Every structure is written in structure tokens, then in C-alpha cells.
PDB file of C-alpha atoms in Angstrom:
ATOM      1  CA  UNK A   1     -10.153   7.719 -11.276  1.00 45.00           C
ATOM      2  CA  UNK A   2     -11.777   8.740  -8.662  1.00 47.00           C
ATOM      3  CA  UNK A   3     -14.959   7.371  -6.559  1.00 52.00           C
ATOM      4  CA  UNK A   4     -17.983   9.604  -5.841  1.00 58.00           C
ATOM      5  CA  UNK A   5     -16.390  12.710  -6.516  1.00 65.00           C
ATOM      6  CA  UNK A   6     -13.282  12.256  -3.915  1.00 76.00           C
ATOM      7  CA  UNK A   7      -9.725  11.529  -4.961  1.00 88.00           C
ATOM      8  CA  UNK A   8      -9.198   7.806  -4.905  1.00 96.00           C
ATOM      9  CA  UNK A   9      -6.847   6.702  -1.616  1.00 97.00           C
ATOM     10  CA  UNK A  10      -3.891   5.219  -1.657  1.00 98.00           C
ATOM     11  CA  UNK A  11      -2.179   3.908   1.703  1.00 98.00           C
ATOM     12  CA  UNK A  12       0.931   2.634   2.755  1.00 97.00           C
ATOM     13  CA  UNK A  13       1.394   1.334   6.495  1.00 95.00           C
ATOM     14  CA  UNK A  14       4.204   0.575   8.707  1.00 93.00           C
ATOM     15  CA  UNK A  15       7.420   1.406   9.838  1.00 93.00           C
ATOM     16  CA  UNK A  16       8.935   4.516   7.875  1.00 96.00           C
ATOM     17  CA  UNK A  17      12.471   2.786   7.375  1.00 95.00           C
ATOM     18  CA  UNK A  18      15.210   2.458   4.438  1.00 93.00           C
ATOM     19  CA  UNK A  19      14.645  -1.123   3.884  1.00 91.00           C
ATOM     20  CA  UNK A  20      10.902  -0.384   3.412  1.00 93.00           C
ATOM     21  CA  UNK A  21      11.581   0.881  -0.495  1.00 95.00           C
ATOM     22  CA  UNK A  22       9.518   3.927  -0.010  1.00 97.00           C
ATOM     23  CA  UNK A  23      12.126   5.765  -2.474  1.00 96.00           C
ATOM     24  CA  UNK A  24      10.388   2.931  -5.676  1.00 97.00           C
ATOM     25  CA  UNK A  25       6.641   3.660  -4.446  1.00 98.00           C
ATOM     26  CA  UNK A  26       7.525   7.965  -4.556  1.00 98.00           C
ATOM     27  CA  UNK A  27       9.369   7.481  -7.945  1.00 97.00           C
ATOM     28  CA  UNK A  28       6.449   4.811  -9.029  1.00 98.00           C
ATOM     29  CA  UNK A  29       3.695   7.534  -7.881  1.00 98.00           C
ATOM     30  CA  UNK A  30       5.060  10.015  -9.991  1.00 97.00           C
ATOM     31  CA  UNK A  31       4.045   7.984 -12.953  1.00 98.00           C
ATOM     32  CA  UNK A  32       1.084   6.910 -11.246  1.00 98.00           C
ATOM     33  CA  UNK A  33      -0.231  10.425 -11.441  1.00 97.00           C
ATOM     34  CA  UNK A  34       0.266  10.874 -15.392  1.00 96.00           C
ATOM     35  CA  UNK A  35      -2.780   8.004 -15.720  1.00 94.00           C
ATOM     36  CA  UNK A  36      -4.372   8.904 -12.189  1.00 95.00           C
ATOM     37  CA  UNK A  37      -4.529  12.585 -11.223  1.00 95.00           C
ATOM     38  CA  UNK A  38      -6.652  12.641  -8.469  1.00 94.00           C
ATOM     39  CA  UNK A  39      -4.988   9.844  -6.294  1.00 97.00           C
ATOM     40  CA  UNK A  40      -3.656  10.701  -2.757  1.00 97.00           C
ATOM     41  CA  UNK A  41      -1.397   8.299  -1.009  1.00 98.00           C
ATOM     42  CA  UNK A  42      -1.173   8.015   3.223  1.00 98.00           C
ATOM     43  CA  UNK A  43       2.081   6.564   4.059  1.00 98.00           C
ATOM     44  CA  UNK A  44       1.170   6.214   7.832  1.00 97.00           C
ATOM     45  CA  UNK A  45       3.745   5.230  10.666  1.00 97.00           C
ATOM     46  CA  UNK A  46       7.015   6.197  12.329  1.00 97.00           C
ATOM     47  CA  UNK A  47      10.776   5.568  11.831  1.00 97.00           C
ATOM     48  CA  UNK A  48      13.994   6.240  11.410  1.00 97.00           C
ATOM     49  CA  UNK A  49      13.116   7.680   7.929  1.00 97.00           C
ATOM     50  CA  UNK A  50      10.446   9.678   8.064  1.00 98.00           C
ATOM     51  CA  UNK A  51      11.789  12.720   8.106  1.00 97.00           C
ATOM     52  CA  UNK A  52      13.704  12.063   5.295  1.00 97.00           C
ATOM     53  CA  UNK A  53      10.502  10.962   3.038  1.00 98.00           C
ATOM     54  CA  UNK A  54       8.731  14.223   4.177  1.00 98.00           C
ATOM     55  CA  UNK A  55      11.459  16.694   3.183  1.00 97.00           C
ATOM     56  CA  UNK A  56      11.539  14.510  -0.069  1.00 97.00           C
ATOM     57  CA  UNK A  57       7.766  14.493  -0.625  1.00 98.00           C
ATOM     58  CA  UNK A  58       8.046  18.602  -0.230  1.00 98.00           C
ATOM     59  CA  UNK A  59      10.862  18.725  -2.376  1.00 97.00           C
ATOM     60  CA  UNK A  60       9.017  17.114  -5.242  1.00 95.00           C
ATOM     61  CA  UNK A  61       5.863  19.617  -4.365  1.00 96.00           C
ATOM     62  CA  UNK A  62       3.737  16.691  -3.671  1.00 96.00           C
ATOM     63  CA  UNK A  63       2.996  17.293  -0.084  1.00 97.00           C
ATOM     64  CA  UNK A  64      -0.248  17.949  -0.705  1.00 96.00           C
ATOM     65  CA  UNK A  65      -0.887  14.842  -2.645  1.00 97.00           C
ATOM     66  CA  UNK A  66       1.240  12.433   0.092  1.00 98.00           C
ATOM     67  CA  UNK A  67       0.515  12.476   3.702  1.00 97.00           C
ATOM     68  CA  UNK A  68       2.245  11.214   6.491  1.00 98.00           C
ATOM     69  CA  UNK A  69      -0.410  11.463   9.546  1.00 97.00           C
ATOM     70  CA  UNK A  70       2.340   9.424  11.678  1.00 97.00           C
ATOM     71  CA  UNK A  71       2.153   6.152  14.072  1.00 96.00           C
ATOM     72  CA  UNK A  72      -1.701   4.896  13.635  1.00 95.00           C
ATOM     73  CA  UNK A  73      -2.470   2.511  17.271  1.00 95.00           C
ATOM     74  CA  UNK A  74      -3.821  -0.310  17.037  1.00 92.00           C
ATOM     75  CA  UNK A  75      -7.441   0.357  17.077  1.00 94.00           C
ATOM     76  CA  UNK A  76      -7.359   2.901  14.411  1.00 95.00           C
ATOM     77  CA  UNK A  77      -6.460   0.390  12.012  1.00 93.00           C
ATOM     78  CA  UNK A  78      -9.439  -0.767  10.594  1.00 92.00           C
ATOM     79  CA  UNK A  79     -10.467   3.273   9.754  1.00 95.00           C
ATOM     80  CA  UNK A  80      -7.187   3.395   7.983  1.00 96.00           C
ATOM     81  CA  UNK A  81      -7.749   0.312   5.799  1.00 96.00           C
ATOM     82  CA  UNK A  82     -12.215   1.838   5.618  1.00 94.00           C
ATOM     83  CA  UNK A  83     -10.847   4.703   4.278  1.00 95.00           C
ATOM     84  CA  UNK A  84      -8.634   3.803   1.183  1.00 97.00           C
ATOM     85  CA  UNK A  85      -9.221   2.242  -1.912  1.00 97.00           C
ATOM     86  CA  UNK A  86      -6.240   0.046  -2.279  1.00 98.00           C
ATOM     87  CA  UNK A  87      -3.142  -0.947  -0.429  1.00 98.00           C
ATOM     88  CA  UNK A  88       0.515  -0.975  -1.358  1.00 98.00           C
ATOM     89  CA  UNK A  89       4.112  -2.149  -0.025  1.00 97.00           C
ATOM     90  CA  UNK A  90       7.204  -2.155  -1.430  1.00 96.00           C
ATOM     91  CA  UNK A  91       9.328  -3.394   1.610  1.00 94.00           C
ATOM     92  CA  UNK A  92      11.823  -6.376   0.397  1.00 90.00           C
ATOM     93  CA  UNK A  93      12.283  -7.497   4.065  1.00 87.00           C
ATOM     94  CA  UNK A  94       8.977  -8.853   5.208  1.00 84.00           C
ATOM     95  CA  UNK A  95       8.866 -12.394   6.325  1.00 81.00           C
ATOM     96  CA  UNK A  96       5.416 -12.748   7.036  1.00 85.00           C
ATOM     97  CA  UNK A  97       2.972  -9.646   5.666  1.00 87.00           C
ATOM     98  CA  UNK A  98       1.097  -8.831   8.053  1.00 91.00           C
ATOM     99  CA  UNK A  99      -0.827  -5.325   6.698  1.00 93.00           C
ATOM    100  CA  UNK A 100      -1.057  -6.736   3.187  1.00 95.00           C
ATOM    101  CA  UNK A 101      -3.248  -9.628   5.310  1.00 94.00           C
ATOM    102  CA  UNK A 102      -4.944  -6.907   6.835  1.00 94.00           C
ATOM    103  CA  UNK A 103      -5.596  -5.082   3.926  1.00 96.00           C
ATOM    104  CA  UNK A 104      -7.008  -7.782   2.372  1.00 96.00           C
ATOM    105  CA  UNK A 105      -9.298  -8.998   5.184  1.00 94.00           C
ATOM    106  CA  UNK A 106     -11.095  -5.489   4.799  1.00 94.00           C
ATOM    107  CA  UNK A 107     -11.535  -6.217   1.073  1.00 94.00           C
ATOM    108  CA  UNK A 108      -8.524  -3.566   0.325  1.00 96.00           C
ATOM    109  CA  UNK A 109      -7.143  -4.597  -3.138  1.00 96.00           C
ATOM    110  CA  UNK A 110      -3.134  -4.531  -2.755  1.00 98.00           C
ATOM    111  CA  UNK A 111      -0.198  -4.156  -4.945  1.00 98.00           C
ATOM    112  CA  UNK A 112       3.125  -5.702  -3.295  1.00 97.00           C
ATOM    113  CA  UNK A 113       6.256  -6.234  -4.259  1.00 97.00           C
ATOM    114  CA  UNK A 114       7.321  -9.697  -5.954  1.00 97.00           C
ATOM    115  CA  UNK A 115       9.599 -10.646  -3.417  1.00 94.00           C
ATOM    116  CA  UNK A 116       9.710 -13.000  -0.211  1.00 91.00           C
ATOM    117  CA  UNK A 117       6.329 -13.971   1.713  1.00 91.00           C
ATOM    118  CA  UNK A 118       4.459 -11.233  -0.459  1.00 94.00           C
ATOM    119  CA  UNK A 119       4.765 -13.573  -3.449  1.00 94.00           C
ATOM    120  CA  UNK A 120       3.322 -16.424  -1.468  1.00 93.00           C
ATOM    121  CA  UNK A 121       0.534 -14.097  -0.225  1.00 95.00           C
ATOM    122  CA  UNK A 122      -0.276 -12.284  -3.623  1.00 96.00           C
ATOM    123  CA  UNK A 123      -1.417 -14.189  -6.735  1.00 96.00           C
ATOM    124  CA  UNK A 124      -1.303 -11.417  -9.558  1.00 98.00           C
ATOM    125  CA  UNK A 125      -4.596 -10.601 -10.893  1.00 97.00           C
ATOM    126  CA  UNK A 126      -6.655 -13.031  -9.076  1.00 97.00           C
ATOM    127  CA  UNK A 127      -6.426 -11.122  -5.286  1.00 96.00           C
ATOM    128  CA  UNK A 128      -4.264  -8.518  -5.690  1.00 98.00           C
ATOM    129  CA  UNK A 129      -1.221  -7.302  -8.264  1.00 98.00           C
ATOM    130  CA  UNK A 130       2.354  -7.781  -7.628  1.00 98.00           C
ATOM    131  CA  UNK A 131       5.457  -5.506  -9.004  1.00 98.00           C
ATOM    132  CA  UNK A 132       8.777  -5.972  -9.603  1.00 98.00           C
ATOM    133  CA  UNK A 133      11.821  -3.786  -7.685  1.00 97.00           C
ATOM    134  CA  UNK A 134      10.751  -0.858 -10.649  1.00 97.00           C
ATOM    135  CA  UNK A 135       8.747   2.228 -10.563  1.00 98.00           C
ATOM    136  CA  UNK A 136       7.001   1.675 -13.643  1.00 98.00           C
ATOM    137  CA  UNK A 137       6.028  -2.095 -12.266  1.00 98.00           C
ATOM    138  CA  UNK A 138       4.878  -0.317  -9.339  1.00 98.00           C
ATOM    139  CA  UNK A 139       2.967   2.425 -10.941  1.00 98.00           C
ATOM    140  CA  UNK A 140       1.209   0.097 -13.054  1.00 98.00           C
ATOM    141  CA  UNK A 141      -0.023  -2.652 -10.138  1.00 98.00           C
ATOM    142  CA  UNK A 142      -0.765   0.113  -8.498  1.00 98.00           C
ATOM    143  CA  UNK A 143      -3.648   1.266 -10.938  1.00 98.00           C
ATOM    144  CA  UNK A 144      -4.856  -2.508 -11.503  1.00 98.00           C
ATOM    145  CA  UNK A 145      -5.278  -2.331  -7.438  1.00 98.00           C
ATOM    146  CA  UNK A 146      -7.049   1.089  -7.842  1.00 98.00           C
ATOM    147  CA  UNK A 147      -9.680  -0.009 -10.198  1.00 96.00           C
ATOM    148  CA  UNK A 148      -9.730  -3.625  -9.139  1.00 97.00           C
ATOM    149  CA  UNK A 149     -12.716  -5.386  -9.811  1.00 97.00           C
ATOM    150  CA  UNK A 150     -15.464  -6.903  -7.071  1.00 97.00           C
ATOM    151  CA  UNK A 151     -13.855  -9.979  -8.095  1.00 97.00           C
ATOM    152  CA  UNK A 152      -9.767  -9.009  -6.845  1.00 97.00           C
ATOM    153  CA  UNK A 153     -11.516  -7.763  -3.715  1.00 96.00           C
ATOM    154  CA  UNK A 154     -14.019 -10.771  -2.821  1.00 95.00           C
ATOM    155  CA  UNK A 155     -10.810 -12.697  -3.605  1.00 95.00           C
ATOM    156  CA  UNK A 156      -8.515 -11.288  -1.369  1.00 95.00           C
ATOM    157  CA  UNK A 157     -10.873 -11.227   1.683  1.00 94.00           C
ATOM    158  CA  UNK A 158     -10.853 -15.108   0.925  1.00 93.00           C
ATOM    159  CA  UNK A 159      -7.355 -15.151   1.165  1.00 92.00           C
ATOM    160  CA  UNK A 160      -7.026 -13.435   4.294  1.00 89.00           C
ATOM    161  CA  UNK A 161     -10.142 -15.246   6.034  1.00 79.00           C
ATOM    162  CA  UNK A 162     -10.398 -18.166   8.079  1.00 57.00           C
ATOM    163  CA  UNK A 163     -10.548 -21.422   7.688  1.00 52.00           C
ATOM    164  CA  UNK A 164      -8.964 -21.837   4.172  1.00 46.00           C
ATOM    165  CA  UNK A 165      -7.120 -18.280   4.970  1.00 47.00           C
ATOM    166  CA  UNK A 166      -4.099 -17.368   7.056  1.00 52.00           C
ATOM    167  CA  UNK A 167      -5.304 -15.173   9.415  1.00 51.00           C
ATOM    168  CA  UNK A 168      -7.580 -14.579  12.107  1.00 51.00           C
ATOM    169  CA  UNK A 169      -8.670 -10.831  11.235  1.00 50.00           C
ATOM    170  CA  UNK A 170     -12.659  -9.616  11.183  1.00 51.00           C
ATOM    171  CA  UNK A 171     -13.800  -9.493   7.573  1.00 50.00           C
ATOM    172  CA  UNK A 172     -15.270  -6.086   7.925  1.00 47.00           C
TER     173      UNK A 172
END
């Protein structure tokens, strides 16, 4: 897939740590690419792992397919979330979800792991796609997010907007 000629974008945002599963989305976006061979994914932040995840990404000779521009402040944010076509996270730790909310208040469709306060968040196939702790699982919410309809998006901006929503983010 791709939109208007331009590889379709993938992001991931937060803090580059173990506990955030990046080692399931990399395995899960190998298989990704056999049905999508244009995608690019952003995995944008810092942390303790970073490094790690670059030397892997160049080890698997997909550095030029996965990015890692670093830390993103604050009021970058919104460009970040403008500039991709759907949203993931894997992380197993999150209490409360935060960037999935913000994803979704800019419309982003998301896949998220089925797991903690992303299940409460995420209702599968109506505003975004959950996966289970497996790289197939991921690879294929992944693509439902990527070619979401208007529907999953209009949805999810619902979800993240107030006064029925949880959040207090700018629908862009």
C-alpha cells in the first residue's frame, strides 16, 4: 500500500526501553513487509535501548526502512502523528496510554497490544486493532491499521475526544 505515491508511515513513540516490546513489532515488521513493501516505520524517542534497536535494525539491513530520528519535544508531536498513517505499540507496561490517545485524537488508526489499559482503550475493528504478544498478531493489526477505513479513524477520534472521550487533546 502506499498513499499518493509515498511509502505508507508507520510510527512508534516513546521511550526506547526493554519493557517497550520493540523486539515483537521488528520481528512483526518483517512479516509486515511480505504483504506491505513500501511501509516505513519511525520509532521516535530515547532510552536505555536505543542503541541496541539501531545496531539490530542495521543488522537485519532494514535501516533504511526503520528510522529512529530520536527524542521528539513536545510541540513536535502533532507533525509526528500529521505525518503517519497509523500508529502502533507493543509496550506491556502502560497503565494509562497516553500516545495511543494521542494518536487517535489526530484520527491516526492504531494497532496495540491486547494487554492492560490498551485493551480498555482499543475496541478491535471498531477504532483501532489490537494484537496479541506475537509477531504475526502484530503484523496483521498492523495492516488492518494501515488500510483502516474512514470509519476506524472517525471512530477513534471519538474515542479520544471530549466529552464522551478520555482526553483533552485538539482533534486536529
Amino acid at each position: 500500500t502506499s498513499r499518493g505515491g509515498r511509502a505508507d508511515i508507520l510510527i512508534s513513540l516513546g521511550r526506547i526501553a526493554w519493557e517497550k516490546n520493540l523486539d515483537l513489532v521488528l520481528q512483526g515488521f518483517i512479516i509486515l513487509l511480505k504483504d506491505c513493501p513500501d511501509v516505513k516505520m519511525v520509532i521516535a524517542g530515547e532510552g536505555p535501548a536505543r542503541k541496541h534497536y539501531i545496531e539490530s535494525v542495521r543488522e537485519m539491513g532494514m535501516a533504511d526502512r526503520i528510522l529512529f530520528p530520536g527524542f521528539v519535544k513536545d510541540e513536535e508531536l502533532a507533525q509526528y502523528y500529521a505525518a503517519c498513517d497509523a500508529f502502533t505499540l507493543a509496550s506491556k507496561f502502560e497503565t494509562q496510554g497516553l500516545v495511543v490517545l494521542e494518536a487517535m485524537a489526530a484520527g491516526k488508526p492504531v494497532s496495540a497490544i491486547n494487554y492492560r489499559a490498551l485493551k480498555e482503550i482499543v475496541s478491535d475493528g471498531h477504532n483501532g486493532y489490537l494484537f496479541q504478544d506475537d509477531a504475526s498478531s502484530w503484523a496483521e493489526a498492523t495492516q488492518k491499521a494501515l488500510s483502516a477505513p474512514e470509519g476506524v479513524r472517525k471512530a477513534a477520534r471519538l474515542t479520544a475526544a471530549p466529552p464522551e472521550g478520555f482526553s483533552e487533546f485538539p482533534i486536529s
